[in-house]
Short mmCIF file of C-alpha atoms and ligand atoms in Angstrom, two decimals:
data_model
loop_
_atom_site.label_atom_id
_atom_site.label_comp_id
_atom_site.label_asym_id
_atom_site.label_seq_id
_atom_site.Cartn_x
_atom_site.Cartn_y
_atom_site.Cartn_z
CA MET A 991 58.70 -97.63 -174.78
CA ASN A 992 57.86 -101.45 -173.70
CA PHE A 993 61.02 -103.11 -172.95
CA PHE A 994 59.05 -106.02 -172.63
CA GLU A 995 58.03 -107.21 -175.96
CA LEU A 996 57.06 -110.00 -178.32
CA LYS A 997 59.46 -110.92 -180.86
CA SER A 998 58.94 -114.09 -183.22
CA GLY A 999 56.16 -115.00 -180.48
CA VAL A 1000 58.04 -115.04 -177.65
CA LEU A 1001 58.28 -112.26 -174.94
CA HIS A 1002 61.49 -110.73 -174.52
CA ALA A 1003 62.81 -108.77 -171.82
CA GLU A 1004 64.91 -106.34 -173.70
CA ASN A 1005 66.73 -108.34 -176.23
CA VAL A 1006 66.68 -111.78 -174.19
CA ALA A 1007 64.00 -114.21 -174.49
CA LEU A 1008 62.00 -114.92 -171.30
CA THR A 1009 62.13 -118.67 -172.39
CA ASP A 1010 65.57 -118.64 -172.12
CA ILE A 1011 66.13 -116.82 -168.85
CA ALA A 1012 63.42 -119.48 -167.27
CA GLU A 1013 65.78 -122.48 -168.66
CA GLN A 1014 69.23 -120.95 -167.56
CA TYR A 1015 67.69 -119.87 -164.02
CA GLY A 1016 64.87 -121.88 -163.49
CA THR A 1017 61.54 -120.71 -161.99
CA PRO A 1018 59.93 -118.76 -160.03
CA CYS A 1019 62.24 -115.93 -161.01
CA TYR A 1020 62.01 -112.03 -161.21
CA VAL A 1021 63.67 -110.32 -164.53
CA TYR A 1022 63.65 -106.76 -164.14
CA SER A 1023 65.05 -104.42 -167.56
CA LYS A 1024 67.84 -102.15 -166.72
CA GLN A 1025 66.29 -99.86 -169.48
CA ALA A 1026 63.12 -99.55 -168.57
CA LEU A 1027 64.26 -98.77 -165.01
CA THR A 1028 66.55 -95.82 -166.53
CA GLN A 1029 63.58 -94.86 -168.89
CA ALA A 1030 61.14 -94.37 -166.01
CA PHE A 1031 63.42 -92.46 -163.89
CA ASN A 1032 64.50 -90.30 -166.60
CA ASP A 1033 60.76 -89.47 -167.98
CA PHE A 1034 60.10 -88.65 -164.39
CA GLN A 1035 63.03 -86.50 -164.01
CA ALA A 1036 61.91 -84.70 -167.62
CA GLY A 1037 59.38 -82.26 -166.37
CA LEU A 1038 61.55 -80.66 -163.31
CA SER A 1039 64.67 -79.25 -165.33
CA THR A 1040 63.30 -75.93 -164.77
CA THR A 1041 62.69 -76.62 -160.87
CA ASP A 1042 65.08 -77.31 -157.72
CA HIS A 1043 64.39 -80.82 -157.31
CA LEU A 1044 65.35 -84.49 -155.80
CA ILE A 1045 63.44 -87.76 -157.06
CA CYS A 1046 63.99 -90.07 -153.78
CA PHE A 1047 63.27 -93.73 -154.92
CA ALA A 1048 61.20 -95.37 -152.34
CA VAL A 1049 63.14 -98.38 -151.57
CA LYS A 1050 60.22 -100.51 -149.94
CA ALA A 1051 59.10 -101.10 -153.87
CA ASN A 1052 62.10 -102.87 -154.78
CA PRO A 1053 65.19 -102.74 -152.61
CA ASN A 1054 67.61 -105.18 -154.37
CA ILE A 1055 70.95 -103.23 -154.54
CA ALA A 1056 71.19 -103.34 -158.26
CA VAL A 1057 68.25 -101.64 -158.69
CA LEU A 1058 69.30 -99.25 -156.05
CA ASN A 1059 72.42 -98.92 -157.84
CA VAL A 1060 71.06 -98.03 -161.31
CA PHE A 1061 68.96 -95.12 -159.90
CA ALA A 1062 72.09 -94.04 -157.61
CA GLN A 1063 73.82 -93.57 -161.18
CA LEU A 1064 70.93 -91.42 -162.35
CA GLY A 1065 71.65 -89.45 -159.68
CA ALA A 1066 68.45 -90.12 -157.42
CA GLY A 1067 67.93 -90.00 -153.85
CA PHE A 1068 66.28 -92.47 -151.74
CA ASP A 1069 63.35 -92.54 -149.42
CA ILE A 1070 63.71 -95.20 -146.46
CA VAL A 1071 61.59 -96.51 -143.82
CA SER A 1072 64.20 -98.67 -141.93
CA GLY A 1073 68.04 -98.84 -140.74
CA GLY A 1074 67.99 -102.22 -142.97
CA GLU A 1075 66.90 -99.53 -146.22
CA LEU A 1076 69.54 -97.42 -145.24
CA ALA A 1077 71.99 -99.77 -144.98
CA ARG A 1078 70.96 -101.25 -148.40
CA VAL A 1079 71.25 -97.72 -149.88
CA LEU A 1080 74.74 -97.48 -148.55
CA ALA A 1081 75.68 -100.69 -149.87
CA ALA A 1082 74.24 -99.73 -153.46
CA GLY A 1083 76.45 -96.72 -153.47
CA GLY A 1084 73.52 -94.08 -152.67
CA ASP A 1085 74.66 -90.84 -151.36
CA PRO A 1086 73.22 -90.42 -147.64
CA LYS A 1087 73.26 -86.71 -147.89
CA LYS A 1088 70.04 -87.71 -150.80
CA VAL A 1089 68.27 -89.82 -148.41
CA VAL A 1090 64.98 -89.04 -146.63
CA PHE A 1091 63.82 -91.10 -143.45
CA SER A 1092 60.16 -91.83 -143.49
CA GLY A 1093 57.93 -94.12 -141.06
CA VAL A 1094 56.10 -93.98 -137.90
CA GLY A 1095 58.28 -96.18 -135.60
CA LYS A 1096 61.97 -95.20 -135.89
CA THR A 1097 64.10 -96.35 -133.39
CA ALA A 1098 66.64 -94.62 -131.05
CA ASP A 1099 69.07 -96.79 -133.13
CA GLU A 1100 67.69 -96.06 -136.58
CA MET A 1101 68.14 -92.02 -135.87
CA ARG A 1102 71.76 -92.93 -134.72
CA ALA A 1103 72.72 -94.73 -137.70
CA ALA A 1104 70.76 -92.08 -140.17
CA LEU A 1105 72.48 -89.21 -138.36
CA GLY A 1106 75.84 -90.67 -138.44
CA ALA A 1107 75.51 -91.30 -141.91
CA GLY A 1108 74.39 -87.49 -142.64
CA ILE A 1109 70.94 -88.22 -144.31
CA LEU A 1110 69.06 -85.02 -145.82
CA CYS A 1111 66.11 -85.24 -143.87
CA PHE A 1112 64.05 -87.06 -141.51
CA ASN A 1113 60.35 -87.20 -142.10
CA VAL A 1114 59.22 -86.85 -138.45
CA GLU A 1115 55.51 -88.43 -138.40
CA SER A 1116 54.64 -87.26 -134.47
CA ALA A 1117 55.50 -84.68 -131.59
CA SER A 1118 57.15 -87.91 -129.68
CA GLU A 1119 59.30 -88.58 -132.51
CA LEU A 1120 60.64 -85.30 -132.41
CA VAL A 1121 61.37 -85.31 -128.77
CA ARG A 1122 63.30 -88.62 -129.35
CA LEU A 1123 65.24 -87.17 -132.39
CA ASN A 1124 66.42 -84.40 -130.20
CA GLN A 1125 67.58 -86.32 -127.69
CA VAL A 1126 69.37 -88.86 -129.89
CA ALA A 1127 70.75 -85.85 -131.63
CA GLU A 1128 71.79 -84.03 -128.94
CA GLY A 1129 73.88 -87.45 -127.50
CA MET A 1130 75.65 -87.24 -130.78
CA GLY A 1131 76.37 -83.67 -130.87
CA LYS A 1132 74.43 -82.90 -133.89
CA VAL A 1133 71.54 -81.42 -135.35
CA ALA A 1134 69.06 -83.22 -137.04
CA PRO A 1135 67.02 -81.82 -140.17
CA VAL A 1136 63.48 -82.51 -139.94
CA SER A 1137 60.41 -82.24 -142.09
CA LEU A 1138 56.93 -83.06 -140.57
CA ARG A 1139 55.08 -85.26 -142.20
CA VAL A 1140 51.84 -83.70 -142.24
CA ASN A 1141 48.18 -85.52 -143.12
CA PRO A 1142 46.33 -83.22 -145.19
CA ASN A 1143 42.91 -85.68 -144.66
CA VAL A 1144 42.28 -86.24 -148.70
CA ASP A 1145 40.88 -89.20 -150.07
CA ALA A 1146 43.11 -90.74 -152.65
CA LYS A 1147 40.88 -92.98 -153.78
CA THR A 1148 42.70 -96.19 -153.70
CA HIS A 1149 42.68 -99.36 -151.94
CA PRO A 1150 42.07 -99.13 -148.29
CA TYR A 1151 45.06 -100.49 -147.16
CA ILE A 1152 47.18 -98.32 -149.16
CA SER A 1153 45.77 -95.13 -148.39
CA THR A 1154 47.51 -93.06 -145.94
CA GLY A 1155 46.53 -89.37 -146.10
CA LEU A 1156 43.19 -89.69 -144.44
CA LYS A 1157 43.19 -88.53 -140.98
CA ASN A 1158 42.02 -91.50 -139.30
CA ASN A 1159 45.21 -93.23 -140.95
CA LYS A 1160 48.20 -93.75 -138.41
CA PHE A 1161 50.85 -91.83 -140.61
CA GLY A 1162 52.08 -88.29 -139.92
CA VAL A 1163 50.27 -85.54 -137.98
CA ALA A 1164 47.05 -83.91 -138.77
CA ILE A 1165 47.78 -80.68 -140.80
CA ASP A 1166 45.68 -78.79 -138.41
CA ASP A 1167 47.74 -79.63 -135.53
CA ALA A 1168 50.84 -79.04 -137.34
CA VAL A 1169 51.90 -75.46 -136.44
CA PRO A 1170 52.31 -76.10 -132.58
CA VAL A 1171 54.52 -79.10 -133.34
CA TYR A 1172 56.60 -77.06 -135.87
CA GLN A 1173 56.98 -74.17 -133.14
CA LYS A 1174 58.08 -76.96 -130.74
CA ALA A 1175 60.73 -78.53 -133.49
CA ALA A 1176 61.75 -74.84 -134.11
CA ALA A 1177 62.57 -74.25 -130.49
CA MET A 1178 64.46 -77.72 -130.09
CA PRO A 1179 68.51 -76.90 -130.16
CA ASN A 1180 69.16 -80.37 -131.80
CA ILE A 1181 66.60 -80.17 -134.57
CA ALA A 1182 66.41 -77.91 -137.80
CA VAL A 1183 63.49 -77.34 -139.45
CA HIS A 1184 64.00 -77.71 -143.30
CA GLY A 1185 60.28 -79.11 -144.75
CA VAL A 1186 57.11 -80.21 -144.91
CA ASP A 1187 56.74 -83.57 -145.97
CA CYS A 1188 53.11 -85.50 -147.18
CA HIS A 1189 52.42 -88.81 -148.65
CA ILE A 1190 48.41 -89.46 -149.41
CA GLY A 1191 49.29 -93.24 -150.34
CA SER A 1192 49.75 -95.42 -153.37
CA GLN A 1193 48.67 -96.77 -156.58
CA ILE A 1194 46.79 -93.00 -157.24
CA THR A 1195 45.43 -92.98 -160.45
CA GLU A 1196 44.28 -89.34 -160.67
CA ILE A 1197 45.94 -86.23 -160.45
CA ALA A 1198 43.22 -84.20 -158.37
CA PRO A 1199 43.84 -85.77 -154.92
CA PHE A 1200 48.19 -84.94 -155.47
CA ILE A 1201 47.04 -81.25 -155.71
CA ASP A 1202 44.27 -81.12 -153.00
CA ALA A 1203 47.07 -82.37 -150.91
CA LEU A 1204 49.88 -79.76 -151.91
CA ASP A 1205 47.14 -76.92 -151.93
CA ARG A 1206 46.75 -77.79 -148.20
CA VAL A 1207 50.41 -77.82 -147.68
CA LEU A 1208 51.11 -74.53 -149.39
CA GLY A 1209 48.52 -72.93 -147.14
CA LEU A 1210 50.56 -74.68 -144.12
CA VAL A 1211 53.62 -73.21 -145.50
CA GLU A 1212 52.32 -69.63 -145.54
CA VAL A 1213 51.26 -70.02 -142.17
CA LEU A 1214 54.33 -71.03 -141.18
CA GLU A 1215 56.16 -68.17 -142.62
CA ASP A 1216 53.93 -65.84 -141.05
CA HIS A 1217 55.27 -67.66 -137.41
CA LYS A 1218 58.79 -67.11 -138.90
CA ILE A 1219 59.31 -70.80 -139.73
CA HIS A 1220 61.09 -70.86 -143.00
CA ILE A 1221 60.39 -74.12 -145.08
CA SER A 1222 63.09 -74.70 -147.68
CA HIS A 1223 61.42 -78.09 -149.37
CA ILE A 1224 58.22 -79.33 -149.92
CA ASP A 1225 58.39 -83.47 -150.15
CA VAL A 1226 55.27 -84.48 -152.01
CA GLY A 1227 55.49 -87.91 -151.48
CA GLY A 1228 55.15 -90.62 -153.84
CA GLY A 1229 51.57 -93.06 -154.71
CA ILE A 1230 51.50 -92.51 -158.62
CA GLY A 1231 49.66 -95.49 -160.04
CA ILE A 1232 51.01 -97.89 -162.96
CA THR A 1233 49.04 -99.68 -165.47
CA TYR A 1234 48.02 -103.16 -164.23
CA ASP A 1235 44.99 -103.94 -166.13
CA ASN A 1236 43.00 -101.16 -167.73
CA GLU A 1237 43.86 -98.31 -165.39
CA THR A 1238 44.98 -95.24 -166.73
CA PRO A 1239 47.20 -93.02 -164.23
CA PRO A 1240 48.42 -89.59 -165.26
CA GLU A 1241 51.79 -89.40 -167.16
CA PHE A 1242 55.04 -87.84 -165.32
CA LYS A 1243 54.83 -85.21 -167.23
CA GLN A 1244 51.15 -84.37 -166.65
CA TYR A 1245 51.67 -84.94 -162.81
CA THR A 1246 54.99 -82.92 -162.50
CA GLN A 1247 53.25 -80.03 -164.65
CA ALA A 1248 50.44 -80.06 -162.62
CA ILE A 1249 52.31 -79.94 -159.12
CA LEU A 1250 54.64 -77.25 -160.82
CA GLU A 1251 51.27 -75.00 -161.71
CA LYS A 1252 50.26 -75.36 -158.21
CA LEU A 1253 53.65 -74.20 -156.92
CA ASN A 1254 53.06 -70.91 -159.19
CA LYS A 1255 56.88 -70.47 -158.89
CA LYS A 1256 57.04 -70.34 -155.30
CA GLN A 1257 60.90 -70.69 -154.54
CA VAL A 1258 61.13 -74.11 -152.78
CA LYS A 1259 62.92 -77.35 -153.65
CA LEU A 1260 60.67 -80.38 -154.65
CA LEU A 1261 61.52 -83.31 -153.16
CA PHE A 1262 59.67 -86.67 -154.67
CA GLU A 1263 59.18 -90.34 -153.39
CA PRO A 1264 58.04 -92.35 -156.15
CA GLY A 1265 58.32 -96.44 -155.67
CA ARG A 1266 55.90 -98.34 -157.86
CA ALA A 1267 55.70 -95.93 -160.57
CA LEU A 1268 59.42 -96.03 -161.47
CA VAL A 1269 60.01 -99.84 -161.08
CA GLY A 1270 56.29 -101.94 -161.19
CA ASN A 1271 56.28 -102.17 -164.98
CA ALA A 1272 60.35 -102.62 -165.40
CA GLY A 1273 59.76 -106.20 -163.89
CA VAL A 1274 58.07 -109.61 -164.49
CA LEU A 1275 57.81 -112.76 -162.53
CA LEU A 1276 58.62 -115.79 -164.55
CA THR A 1277 56.57 -118.95 -163.36
CA LYS A 1278 56.25 -122.55 -164.80
CA VAL A 1279 52.80 -124.37 -164.91
CA GLU A 1280 53.45 -127.62 -163.27
CA TYR A 1281 49.80 -129.37 -163.14
CA LEU A 1282 46.73 -128.59 -165.22
CA LYS A 1283 43.56 -129.67 -163.13
CA LEU A 1284 40.16 -129.84 -164.85
CA ALA A 1285 37.32 -129.92 -162.92
CA GLU A 1286 33.44 -129.53 -163.71
CA SER A 1287 33.33 -126.25 -161.90
CA LYS A 1288 36.84 -124.80 -162.10
CA ASN A 1289 39.99 -125.49 -163.97
CA PHE A 1290 43.32 -124.85 -162.04
CA ALA A 1291 46.55 -124.19 -163.29
CA ILE A 1292 49.07 -124.94 -160.62
CA VAL A 1293 52.03 -122.98 -161.05
CA ASP A 1294 55.52 -122.94 -159.35
CA ALA A 1295 55.16 -119.22 -158.46
CA ALA A 1296 52.99 -118.40 -155.03
CA MET A 1297 51.60 -115.68 -152.70
CA ASN A 1298 54.78 -115.93 -151.11
CA ASP A 1299 56.58 -114.81 -154.19
CA LEU A 1300 53.67 -112.13 -155.20
CA MET A 1301 51.35 -111.44 -152.20
CA ARG A 1302 49.76 -108.79 -153.54
CA PRO A 1303 46.42 -110.80 -155.31
CA ALA A 1304 46.48 -112.60 -151.93
CA LEU A 1305 46.56 -109.41 -149.47
CA TYR A 1306 44.93 -106.67 -151.68
CA ASP A 1307 43.03 -109.06 -154.24
CA ALA A 1308 45.24 -106.69 -156.84
CA TYR A 1309 44.99 -107.84 -160.73
CA HIS A 1310 48.34 -108.63 -162.30
CA ASP A 1311 48.31 -109.70 -166.02
CA ILE A 1312 49.70 -112.87 -166.78
CA VAL A 1313 50.36 -114.02 -170.05
CA PRO A 1314 52.35 -117.23 -171.65
CA ALA A 1315 56.11 -116.58 -172.56
CA GLN A 1316 55.85 -118.16 -175.84
CA THR A 1317 52.25 -117.47 -177.70
CA ARG A 1318 50.43 -120.47 -178.92
CA GLY A 1319 47.32 -120.34 -181.27
CA GLY A 1320 44.21 -122.83 -180.66
CA GLU A 1321 41.48 -122.93 -177.99
CA LYS A 1322 41.92 -121.11 -174.65
CA THR A 1323 40.32 -122.41 -171.39
CA VAL A 1324 39.63 -120.48 -168.21
CA TYR A 1325 41.50 -120.81 -165.47
CA GLU A 1326 42.21 -120.00 -161.90
CA ILE A 1327 46.13 -119.29 -161.64
CA VAL A 1328 47.07 -120.66 -158.42
CA GLY A 1329 50.41 -121.70 -156.52
CA PRO A 1330 51.11 -124.70 -154.30
CA VAL A 1331 50.89 -122.99 -150.95
CA CYS A 1332 48.06 -124.54 -148.81
CA GLU A 1333 45.61 -121.45 -148.36
CA THR A 1334 42.77 -120.97 -150.38
CA GLY A 1335 44.16 -117.30 -151.12
CA ASP A 1336 46.93 -118.48 -152.88
CA PHE A 1337 46.01 -117.13 -156.02
CA LEU A 1338 48.06 -115.18 -158.52
CA GLY A 1339 45.19 -114.56 -161.18
CA HIS A 1340 41.57 -115.58 -161.54
CA ASP A 1341 39.20 -116.53 -164.75
CA ARG A 1342 42.30 -115.87 -167.25
CA ALA A 1343 41.52 -117.44 -170.43
CA LEU A 1344 44.85 -119.19 -171.81
CA ASN A 1345 45.79 -122.15 -173.81
CA LEU A 1346 47.90 -124.05 -171.52
CA ARG A 1347 50.17 -127.12 -171.41
CA GLU A 1348 52.23 -128.66 -168.57
CA ASN A 1349 55.69 -127.00 -168.27
CA ASP A 1350 54.52 -123.60 -169.90
CA ILE A 1351 56.38 -120.67 -168.63
CA LEU A 1352 54.01 -117.73 -167.62
CA VAL A 1353 55.19 -114.00 -167.24
CA VAL A 1354 53.17 -112.30 -164.32
CA LYS A 1355 53.83 -108.79 -165.21
CA SER A 1356 53.82 -105.92 -163.52
CA ALA A 1357 56.02 -107.33 -160.86
CA GLY A 1358 58.94 -104.93 -160.21
CA ALA A 1359 57.10 -103.36 -156.91
CA TYR A 1360 56.06 -104.79 -153.87
CA ALA A 1361 56.68 -108.62 -155.48
CA MET A 1362 60.05 -109.46 -154.30
CA SER A 1363 60.00 -106.90 -151.90
CA MET A 1364 57.07 -108.58 -149.88
CA ALA A 1365 58.27 -111.69 -150.68
CA SER A 1366 58.03 -114.59 -147.82
CA ASN A 1367 59.31 -117.94 -146.86
CA TYR A 1368 55.83 -119.13 -146.07
CA ASN A 1369 55.58 -122.84 -146.20
CA THR A 1370 59.64 -122.98 -146.17
CA ARG A 1371 59.74 -121.69 -149.70
CA ALA A 1372 63.04 -120.30 -150.88
CA ARG A 1373 62.61 -116.76 -152.21
CA ALA A 1374 63.37 -116.89 -156.19
CA PRO A 1375 66.29 -115.22 -157.48
CA GLU A 1376 66.24 -112.03 -159.17
CA ILE A 1377 67.72 -111.18 -163.07
CA MET A 1378 68.59 -107.92 -164.54
CA VAL A 1379 68.32 -107.84 -168.36
CA ASP A 1380 70.74 -105.10 -170.08
CA ASN A 1381 70.50 -105.38 -173.67
CA ASN A 1382 71.35 -108.87 -174.49
CA GLN A 1383 72.99 -109.32 -171.16
CA CYS A 1384 71.49 -111.46 -167.94
CA HIS A 1385 73.02 -110.53 -164.80
CA ILE A 1386 71.99 -112.37 -161.82
CA VAL A 1387 71.35 -109.93 -158.99
CA ARG A 1388 70.13 -112.10 -156.28
CA GLU A 1389 70.72 -115.73 -156.11
CA ARG A 1390 67.84 -118.25 -155.51
CA GLU A 1391 67.84 -119.18 -151.46
CA GLN A 1392 68.80 -122.27 -150.48
CA ILE A 1393 66.52 -124.23 -148.05
CA THR A 1394 69.46 -124.71 -145.74
CA ASP A 1395 69.40 -120.89 -145.62
CA LEU A 1396 66.03 -120.84 -144.55
CA PHE A 1397 66.46 -122.56 -141.11
CA ALA A 1398 70.10 -121.90 -140.69
CA LEU A 1399 69.53 -119.32 -137.86
CA GLU A 1400 67.22 -122.10 -136.13
CA ARG A 1401 68.34 -124.35 -132.94
CA LYS A 1402 67.17 -127.22 -131.34
CA MET A 1403 66.48 -127.43 -128.10
CA PRO A 1404 69.68 -128.52 -126.13
N1 LIG B 2070 56.52 -92.37 -149.46
C1 LIG B 2070 56.34 -93.06 -148.48
C2 LIG B 2070 56.02 -92.66 -147.13
C3 LIG B 2070 55.44 -94.32 -148.69
O1 LIG B 2070 54.91 -94.70 -147.32
C4 LIG B 2070 55.40 -94.90 -149.72
C5 LIG B 2070 54.66 -96.16 -150.01
C6 LIG B 2070 55.88 -94.39 -150.74
C7 LIG B 2070 56.43 -93.20 -150.57
C8 LIG B 2070 55.80 -95.09 -152.40
O2 LIG B 2070 54.69 -95.00 -152.62
P1 LIG B 2070 54.44 -95.71 -154.13
O3 LIG B 2070 54.99 -94.23 -155.13
O4 LIG B 2070 55.22 -96.69 -154.49
O5 LIG B 2070 52.87 -95.71 -154.35
N2 LIG B 2070 52.39 -102.92 -150.83
C9 LIG B 2070 51.48 -101.97 -151.30
C10 LIG B 2070 52.01 -100.58 -151.52
C11 LIG B 2070 52.34 -99.95 -150.24
C12 LIG B 2070 52.65 -98.50 -150.27
C13 LIG B 2070 53.29 -98.05 -148.88
N3 LIG B 2070 54.14 -96.77 -149.03
C14 LIG B 2070 51.10 -102.55 -152.64
O6 LIG B 2070 51.52 -103.98 -152.85
O7 LIG B 2070 50.48 -102.19 -153.31
#
């Protein structure tokens, strides 16, 4: 079901007109649908009823505490990559016993915070990290539960900036080098080996790379068992793509079924770390057309959202569909949709055919993932508010920043 639908010519989030939200809260502004989040999570989980599993939402995709709270209430765990994300999960009412901690550069302080909170597992990404984690745990009189993130060297066939499973990426330990690292871990007094972890990239639209990676991970698990190292969970990471344009990513059911088939009834708990697939199409970015600038070579629609609000187009040349909040017939013109930031890379979309007038509200779709979470204050622009729609109610889940907040931590020289 789609929770962003046209009703009498006006695009709605559930039962609220996006034009009303723009009027009430101003633009730019992010809008999320609680039902869309809920349905995505439940759909993902539906294929897993026969197996011991935990879905750990990748917080980096959308860390708003209202979003995290919706997932926490549905029973989700969380995949974090910083002490900051841990603090958010706890503030949102997430269960620390369902948290896995990924990332190549965990600091000793972050390790201490996570050990103190009692997280489920550290996804350790190097032999040096293992040594440090053992020391930190020893200092606290604790034993750290770990998985080793292995790099299976499979090509996820996605954008090079978001591909992580090839052997020349900075992530994880090459799968061929993993056994001695596991042996080291098993011998460390303050480390307990729990699992194997693997994440090969993001916005992956085919099942095959996931299954190739799992195949290699299962091979490793067997070798580890021969070495008397028991693995109680396999974390298959995140990475399932969504439809931005005309991509056809696997449905959750196909994906989970393929994984379960590959597992072939092996008794092991499965962990998943989906981010984008749970939130990407549960959110949009509303923006107002400020100016139309018609020129011989190009027409520009200058809108009030910019690369600081949604940097995916500038950073990855990513496509986001852009539609009017209110439909209007008549002739369309082809526009570059650009923001006010002083960079040629500041665009939200190229060559979009739209019938526009100044002050129109545009809806930039698929902005629930890696949109607000990657927003910045470039050009001293306040970050936009976030609104969560629940049926016919709107809840402001993050206020618009005030300009004075942006330099409140700065000081003039004495
Ligand atoms: N687990 C780990 C260890 C990760 O590094 C990531 C994403 C995920 C899970 C979640 O992946 P997802 O299911 O969302 O694909 N900023 C980029 C995406 C970067 C993804 C980084 N890691 C974008 O806007 O496309």
